Coordinates of C-alpha atoms (C1' of nucleotides) and ligand atoms in Angstrom, one line a residue:
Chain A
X1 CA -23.4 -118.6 19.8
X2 CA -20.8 -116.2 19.5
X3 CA -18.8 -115.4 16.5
X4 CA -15.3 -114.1 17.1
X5 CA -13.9 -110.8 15.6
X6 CA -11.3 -111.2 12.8
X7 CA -8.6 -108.2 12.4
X8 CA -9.1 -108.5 8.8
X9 CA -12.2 -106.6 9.2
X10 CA -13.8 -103.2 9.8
X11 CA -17.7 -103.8 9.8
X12 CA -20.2 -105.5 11.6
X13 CA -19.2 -109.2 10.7
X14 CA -22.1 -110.4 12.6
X15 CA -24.6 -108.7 10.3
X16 CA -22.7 -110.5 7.7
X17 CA -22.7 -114.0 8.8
X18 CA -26.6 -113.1 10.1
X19 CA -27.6 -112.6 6.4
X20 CA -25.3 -115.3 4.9
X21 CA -27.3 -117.7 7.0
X22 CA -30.7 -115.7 6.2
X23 CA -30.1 -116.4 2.7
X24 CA -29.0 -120.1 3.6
X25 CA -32.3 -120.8 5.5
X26 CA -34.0 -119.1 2.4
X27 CA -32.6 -121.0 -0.3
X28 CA -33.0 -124.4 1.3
X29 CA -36.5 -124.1 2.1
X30 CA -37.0 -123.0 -1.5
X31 CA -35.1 -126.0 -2.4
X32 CA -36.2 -128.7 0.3
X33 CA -33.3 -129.0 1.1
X34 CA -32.4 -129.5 5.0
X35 CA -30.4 -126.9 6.8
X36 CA -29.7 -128.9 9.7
X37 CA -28.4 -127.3 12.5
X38 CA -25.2 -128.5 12.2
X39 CA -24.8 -127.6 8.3
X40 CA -26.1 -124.4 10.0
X41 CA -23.6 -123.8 12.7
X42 CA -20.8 -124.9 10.1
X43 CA -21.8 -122.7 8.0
X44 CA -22.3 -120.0 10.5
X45 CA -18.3 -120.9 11.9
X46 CA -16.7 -120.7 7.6
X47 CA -18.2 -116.9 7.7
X48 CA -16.3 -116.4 11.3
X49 CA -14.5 -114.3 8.5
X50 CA -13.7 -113.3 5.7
X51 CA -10.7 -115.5 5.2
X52 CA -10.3 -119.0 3.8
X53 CA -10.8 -121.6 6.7
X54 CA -9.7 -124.7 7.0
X55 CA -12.0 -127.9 7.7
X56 CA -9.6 -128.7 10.6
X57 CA -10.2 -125.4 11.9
X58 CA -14.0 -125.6 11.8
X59 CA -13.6 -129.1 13.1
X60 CA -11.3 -127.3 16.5
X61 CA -14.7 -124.8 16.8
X62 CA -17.4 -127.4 16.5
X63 CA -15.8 -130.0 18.9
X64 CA -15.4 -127.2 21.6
X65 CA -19.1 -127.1 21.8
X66 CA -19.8 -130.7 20.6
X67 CA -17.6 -132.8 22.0
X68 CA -18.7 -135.9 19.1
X69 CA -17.4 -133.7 16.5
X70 CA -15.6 -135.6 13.9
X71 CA -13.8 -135.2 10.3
X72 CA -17.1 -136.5 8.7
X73 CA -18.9 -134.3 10.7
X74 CA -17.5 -131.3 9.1
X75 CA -16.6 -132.6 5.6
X76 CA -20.1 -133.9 5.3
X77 CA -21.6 -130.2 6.2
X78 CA -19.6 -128.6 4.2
X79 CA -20.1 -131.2 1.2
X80 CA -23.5 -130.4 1.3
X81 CA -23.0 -126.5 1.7
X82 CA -21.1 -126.3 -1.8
X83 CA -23.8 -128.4 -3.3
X84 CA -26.1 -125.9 -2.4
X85 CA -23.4 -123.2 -3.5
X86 CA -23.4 -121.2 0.2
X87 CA -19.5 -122.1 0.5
X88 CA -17.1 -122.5 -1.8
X89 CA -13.9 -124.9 -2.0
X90 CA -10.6 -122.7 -2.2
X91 CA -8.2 -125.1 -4.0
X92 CA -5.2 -123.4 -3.7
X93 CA -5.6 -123.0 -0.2
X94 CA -6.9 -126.5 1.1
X95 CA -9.7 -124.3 3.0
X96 CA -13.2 -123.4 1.7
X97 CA -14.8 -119.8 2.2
X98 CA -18.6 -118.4 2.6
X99 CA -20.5 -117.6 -0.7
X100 CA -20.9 -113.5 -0.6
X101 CA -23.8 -113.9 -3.2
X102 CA -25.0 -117.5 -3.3
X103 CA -28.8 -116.5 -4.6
X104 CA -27.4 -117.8 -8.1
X105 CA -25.4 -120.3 -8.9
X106 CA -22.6 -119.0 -11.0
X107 CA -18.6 -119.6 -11.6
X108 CA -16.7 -118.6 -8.9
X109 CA -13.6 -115.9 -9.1
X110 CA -11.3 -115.2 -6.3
X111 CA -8.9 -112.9 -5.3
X112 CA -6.7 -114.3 -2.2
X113 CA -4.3 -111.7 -0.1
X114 CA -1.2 -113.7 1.0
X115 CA -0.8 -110.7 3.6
X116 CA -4.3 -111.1 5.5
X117 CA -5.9 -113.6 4.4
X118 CA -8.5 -111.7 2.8
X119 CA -10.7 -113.7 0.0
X120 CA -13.0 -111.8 -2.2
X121 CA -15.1 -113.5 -4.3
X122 CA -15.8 -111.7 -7.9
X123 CA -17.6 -111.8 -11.1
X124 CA -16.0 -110.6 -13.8
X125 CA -17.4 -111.6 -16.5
X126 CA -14.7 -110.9 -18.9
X127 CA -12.8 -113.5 -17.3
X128 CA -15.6 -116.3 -18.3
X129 CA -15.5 -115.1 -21.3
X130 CA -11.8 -114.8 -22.0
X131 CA -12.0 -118.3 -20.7
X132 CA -14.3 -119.3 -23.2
X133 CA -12.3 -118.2 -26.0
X134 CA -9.3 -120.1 -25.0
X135 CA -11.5 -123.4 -24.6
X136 CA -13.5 -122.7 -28.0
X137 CA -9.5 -122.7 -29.7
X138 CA -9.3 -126.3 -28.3
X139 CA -12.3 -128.0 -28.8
X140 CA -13.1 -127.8 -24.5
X141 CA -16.0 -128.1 -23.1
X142 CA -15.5 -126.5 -19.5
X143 CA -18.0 -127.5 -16.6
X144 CA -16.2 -125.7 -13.8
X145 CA -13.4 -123.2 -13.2
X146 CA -11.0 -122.6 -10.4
X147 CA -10.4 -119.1 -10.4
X148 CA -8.1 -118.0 -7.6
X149 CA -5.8 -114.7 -8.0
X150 CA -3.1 -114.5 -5.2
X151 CA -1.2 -111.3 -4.6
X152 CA -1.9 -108.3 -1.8
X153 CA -4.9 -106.4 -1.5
X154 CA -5.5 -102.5 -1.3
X155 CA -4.6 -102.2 2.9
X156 CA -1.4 -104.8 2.3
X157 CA 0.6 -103.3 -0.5
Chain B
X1 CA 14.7 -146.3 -19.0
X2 CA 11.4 -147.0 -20.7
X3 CA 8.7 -144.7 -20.4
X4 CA 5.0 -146.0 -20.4
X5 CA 2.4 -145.7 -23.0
X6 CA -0.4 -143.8 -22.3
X7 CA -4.3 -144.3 -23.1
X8 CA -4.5 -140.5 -23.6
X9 CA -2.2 -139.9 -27.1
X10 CA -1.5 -140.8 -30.3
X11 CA 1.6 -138.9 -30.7
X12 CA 5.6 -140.2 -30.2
X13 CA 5.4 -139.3 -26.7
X14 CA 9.2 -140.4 -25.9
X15 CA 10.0 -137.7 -28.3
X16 CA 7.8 -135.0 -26.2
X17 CA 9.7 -136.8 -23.2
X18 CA 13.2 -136.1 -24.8
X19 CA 12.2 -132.5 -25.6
X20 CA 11.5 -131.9 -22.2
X21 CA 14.6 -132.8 -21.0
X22 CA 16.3 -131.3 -23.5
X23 CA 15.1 -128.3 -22.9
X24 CA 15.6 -128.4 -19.1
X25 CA 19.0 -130.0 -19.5
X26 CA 19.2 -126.5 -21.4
X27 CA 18.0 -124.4 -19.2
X28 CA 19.6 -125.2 -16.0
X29 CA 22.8 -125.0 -17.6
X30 CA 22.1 -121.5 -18.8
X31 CA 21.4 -120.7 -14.9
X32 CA 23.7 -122.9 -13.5
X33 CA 20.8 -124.8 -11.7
X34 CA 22.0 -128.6 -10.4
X35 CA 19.9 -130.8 -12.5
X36 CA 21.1 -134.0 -11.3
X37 CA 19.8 -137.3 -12.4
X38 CA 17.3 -137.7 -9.9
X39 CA 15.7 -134.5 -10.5
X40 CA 16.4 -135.2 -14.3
X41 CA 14.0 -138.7 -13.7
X42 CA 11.5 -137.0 -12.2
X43 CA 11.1 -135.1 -14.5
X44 CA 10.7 -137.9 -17.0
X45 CA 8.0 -139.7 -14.6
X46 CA 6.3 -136.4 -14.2
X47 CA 6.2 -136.4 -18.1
X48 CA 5.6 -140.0 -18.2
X49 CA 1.8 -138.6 -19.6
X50 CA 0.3 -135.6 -20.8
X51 CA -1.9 -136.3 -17.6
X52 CA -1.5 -134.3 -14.1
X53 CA 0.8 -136.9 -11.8
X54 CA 0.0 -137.5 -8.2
X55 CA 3.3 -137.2 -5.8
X56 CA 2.7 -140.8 -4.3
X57 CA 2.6 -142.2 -8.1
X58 CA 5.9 -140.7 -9.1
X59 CA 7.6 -142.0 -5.8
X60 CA 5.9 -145.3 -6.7
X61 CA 7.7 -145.2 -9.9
X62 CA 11.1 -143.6 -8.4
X63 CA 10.8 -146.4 -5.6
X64 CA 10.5 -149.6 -8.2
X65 CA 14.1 -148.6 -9.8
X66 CA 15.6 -146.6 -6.4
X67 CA 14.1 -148.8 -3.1
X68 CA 15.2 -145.9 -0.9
X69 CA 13.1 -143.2 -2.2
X70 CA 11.4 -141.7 0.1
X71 CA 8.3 -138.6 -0.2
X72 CA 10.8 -136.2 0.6
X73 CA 13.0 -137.0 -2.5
X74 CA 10.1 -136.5 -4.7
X75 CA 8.7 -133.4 -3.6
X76 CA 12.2 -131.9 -3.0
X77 CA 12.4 -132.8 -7.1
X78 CA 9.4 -131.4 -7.3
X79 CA 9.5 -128.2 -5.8
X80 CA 13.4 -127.8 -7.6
X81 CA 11.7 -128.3 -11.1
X82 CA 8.5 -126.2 -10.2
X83 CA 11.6 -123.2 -9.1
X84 CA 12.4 -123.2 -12.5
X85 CA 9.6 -123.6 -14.1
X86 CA 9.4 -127.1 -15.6
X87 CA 6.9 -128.3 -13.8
X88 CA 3.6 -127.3 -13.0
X89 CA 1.3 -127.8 -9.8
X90 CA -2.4 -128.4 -10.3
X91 CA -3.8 -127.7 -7.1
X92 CA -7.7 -128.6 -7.9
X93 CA -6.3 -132.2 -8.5
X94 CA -3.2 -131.8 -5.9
X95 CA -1.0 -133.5 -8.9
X96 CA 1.8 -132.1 -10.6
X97 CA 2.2 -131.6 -14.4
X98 CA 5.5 -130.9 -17.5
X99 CA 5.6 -127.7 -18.5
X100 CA 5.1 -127.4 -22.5
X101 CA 6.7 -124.0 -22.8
X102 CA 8.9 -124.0 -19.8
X103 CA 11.4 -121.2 -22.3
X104 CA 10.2 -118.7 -20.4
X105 CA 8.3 -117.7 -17.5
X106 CA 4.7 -117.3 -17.7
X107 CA 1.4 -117.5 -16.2
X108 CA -0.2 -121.3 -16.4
X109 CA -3.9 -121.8 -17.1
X110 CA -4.7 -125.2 -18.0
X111 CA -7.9 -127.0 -19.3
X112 CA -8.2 -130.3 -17.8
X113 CA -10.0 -133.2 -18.8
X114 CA -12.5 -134.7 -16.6
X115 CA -12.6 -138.2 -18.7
X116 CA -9.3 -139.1 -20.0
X117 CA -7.0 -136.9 -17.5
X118 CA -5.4 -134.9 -20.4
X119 CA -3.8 -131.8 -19.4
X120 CA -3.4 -129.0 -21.3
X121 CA -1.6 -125.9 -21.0
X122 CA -2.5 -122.5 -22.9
X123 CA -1.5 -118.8 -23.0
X124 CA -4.3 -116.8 -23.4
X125 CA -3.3 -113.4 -23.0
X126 CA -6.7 -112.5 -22.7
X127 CA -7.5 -114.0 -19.6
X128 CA -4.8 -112.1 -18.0
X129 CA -6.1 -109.1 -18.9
X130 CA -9.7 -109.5 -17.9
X131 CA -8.1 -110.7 -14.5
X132 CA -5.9 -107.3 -14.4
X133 CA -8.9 -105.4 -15.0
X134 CA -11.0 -107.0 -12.3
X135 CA -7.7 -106.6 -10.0
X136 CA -7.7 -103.2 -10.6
X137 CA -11.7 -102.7 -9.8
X138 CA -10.7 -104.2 -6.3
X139 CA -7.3 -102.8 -5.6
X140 CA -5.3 -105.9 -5.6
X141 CA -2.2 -107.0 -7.0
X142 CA -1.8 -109.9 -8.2
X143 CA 1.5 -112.0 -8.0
X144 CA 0.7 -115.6 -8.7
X145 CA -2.8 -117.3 -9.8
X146 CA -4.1 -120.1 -10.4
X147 CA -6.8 -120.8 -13.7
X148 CA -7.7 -124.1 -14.0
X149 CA -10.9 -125.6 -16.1
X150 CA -12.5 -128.7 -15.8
X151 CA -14.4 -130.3 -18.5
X152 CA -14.1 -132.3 -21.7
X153 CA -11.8 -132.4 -24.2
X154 CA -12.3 -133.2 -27.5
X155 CA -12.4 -136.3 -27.9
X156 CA -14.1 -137.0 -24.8
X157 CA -17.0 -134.8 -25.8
Chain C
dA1 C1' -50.7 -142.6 15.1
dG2 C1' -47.6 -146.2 12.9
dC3 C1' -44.7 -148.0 9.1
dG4 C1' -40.8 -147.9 6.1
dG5 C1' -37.5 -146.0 3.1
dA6 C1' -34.4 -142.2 2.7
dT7 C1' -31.5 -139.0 4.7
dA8 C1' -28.5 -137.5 8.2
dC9 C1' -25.3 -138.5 11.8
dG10 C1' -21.8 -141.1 15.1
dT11 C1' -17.7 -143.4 15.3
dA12 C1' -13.5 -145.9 14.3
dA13 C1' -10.3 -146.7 11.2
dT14 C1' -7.5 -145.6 7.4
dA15 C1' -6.0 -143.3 3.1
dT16 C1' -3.8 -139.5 0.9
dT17 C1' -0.9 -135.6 0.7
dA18 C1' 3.0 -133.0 2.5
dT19 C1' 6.6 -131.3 5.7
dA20 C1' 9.9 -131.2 9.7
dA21 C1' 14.2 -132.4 11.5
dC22 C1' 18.7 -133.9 11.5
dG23 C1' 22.6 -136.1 10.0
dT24 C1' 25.6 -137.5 5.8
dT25 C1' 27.4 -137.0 1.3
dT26 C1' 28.5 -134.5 -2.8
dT27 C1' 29.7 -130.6 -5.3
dC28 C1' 32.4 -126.8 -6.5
dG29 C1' 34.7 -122.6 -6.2
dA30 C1' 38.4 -120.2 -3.5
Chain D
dT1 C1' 42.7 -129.4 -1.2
dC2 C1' 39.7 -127.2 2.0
dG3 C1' 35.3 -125.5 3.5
dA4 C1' 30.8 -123.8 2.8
dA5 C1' 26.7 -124.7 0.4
dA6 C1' 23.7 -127.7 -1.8
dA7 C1' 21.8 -132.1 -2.3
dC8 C1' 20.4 -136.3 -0.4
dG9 C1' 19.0 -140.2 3.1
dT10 C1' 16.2 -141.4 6.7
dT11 C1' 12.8 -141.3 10.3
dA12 C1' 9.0 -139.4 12.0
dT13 C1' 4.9 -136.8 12.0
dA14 C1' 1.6 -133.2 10.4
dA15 C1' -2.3 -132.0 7.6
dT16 C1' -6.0 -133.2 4.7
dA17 C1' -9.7 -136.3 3.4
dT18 C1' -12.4 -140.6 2.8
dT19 C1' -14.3 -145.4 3.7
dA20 C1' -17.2 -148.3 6.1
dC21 C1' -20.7 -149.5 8.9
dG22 C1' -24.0 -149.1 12.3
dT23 C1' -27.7 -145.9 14.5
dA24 C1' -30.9 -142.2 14.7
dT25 C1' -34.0 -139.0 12.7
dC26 C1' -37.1 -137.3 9.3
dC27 C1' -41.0 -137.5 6.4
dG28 C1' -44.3 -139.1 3.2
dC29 C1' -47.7 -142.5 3.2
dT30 C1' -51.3 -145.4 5.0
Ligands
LIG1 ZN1 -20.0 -117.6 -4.7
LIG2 ZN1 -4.4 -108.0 2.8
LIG3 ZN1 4.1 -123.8 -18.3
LIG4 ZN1 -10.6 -136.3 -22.6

DNA sequence: AGCGGATACGTAATATTATAACGTTTTCGA
DNA sequence: TCGAAAACGTTATAATATTACGTATCCGCT
């Protein structure tokens, strides 16, 4: 298992995706939930970096060392990865990314750099609650939010 | 030209219809933007609800009176009224939606309802600050987002 | 250990959403 | 009225996602 270097990136990746999958192998046991080792390895292959991937993508990686690998395959791993919130979907994008702080379940915020790629997820809470406000004026009930801020980050400007 | 009722409202939606294309029919002229007739029906079908409209429905609809329409006609409509601002995307439903204030320019945030499909569009200025503020904590800029909530409207509560 | 239901996975097919490519027609100002 | 730009027609294909159904594996229970 090797994960491959990104050039959106300065640090040791491989510590991150390490501790992304700690905390996966964590949670699930807490859970009972089963981190097979293919929900594993999928999620291992969405923290290849710290960009938006796309399920074809992981699909191209997975098949190269498991020949079988289908669309299911991957949709169905990475189904069960949001339920568990260790990935989240990126709507604007089509592609889903690795949950930075997944102990919690909580409303997801990104910021998206149209230069690199970058995603970082946020929590703001300001932005829930501006949120709220707005939906209090109408009468909404909000269940979920898609949060996702597109412009350049610090290194792109 | 007869456009469908809707489950969804209780309102004369052919005069929200008419609005919109009066207001479009407006606007383009001001910029001397082409709004030829199919663009002009697309916008209609794309209005045809206060509900988010799928690409494939609208060519359905384009198809029954125009047998050579073809995806390409739609989304080239689609992506001219989206230029100028009459028509929205809704990418966490991958459906497009009529622009309510399409005057000016402005940021979208929409609250969506998970039961009936009703779409609405807001301006709260206070969610684009508490974004602007956690853009600034991070560095980014932002140029484009995209604030969408799921949930229940009123009615639906 | 052996049974049986629930969960996960394999596999083929297909549905849905969107774009590329290229030629023709229309528009509109010079 | 000419010519370039914009719009449109048409075919094909790319990209994203799901359905359906059969098989294998896991796991609690006896
Ligand atoms: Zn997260
Ligand atoms: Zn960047
Ligand atoms: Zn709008
Ligand atoms: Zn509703």
């Amino acid at each position: 298992m090797k994960i491959e270097p990104s050039a959106t990136r300065s640090h040791d990746h491989n510590a991150c995706v390490h501790d992304a999958v700690a905390t996966a192998v964590d949670l699930c046991e807490k859970r009972g939930a089963r981190l097979t080792a293919q929900r594993r390895r999928v999620l291992e292959l969405v923290w290849g970096s710290h960009r938006a991937v796309k399920a074809y993508e992981i699909l191209d990686d997975l098949a190269r060392e498991q020949p079988g690998a289908r669309p299911p395959t991957v949709y169905r791993a990475l189904e069960f990865l949001m339920a568990h919130g260790l990935v989240h979907r990126v709507d604007s994008l089509n592609a889903f990314v690795g949950c930075n702080h997944a102990r919690d379940r909580h409303e997801a915020q990104f910021f998206i750099c149209d230069g690199c790629g970058l995603v970082r997820e946020i929590d703001e809470p300001s932005i829930g609650q501006a949120v709220t406000r707005g939906a209090k004026k109408l009468g909404f009930r909000v269940d979920r939010q898609t949060v996702e801020m597109h412009g350049r980050c610090e290194a792109c400007q």
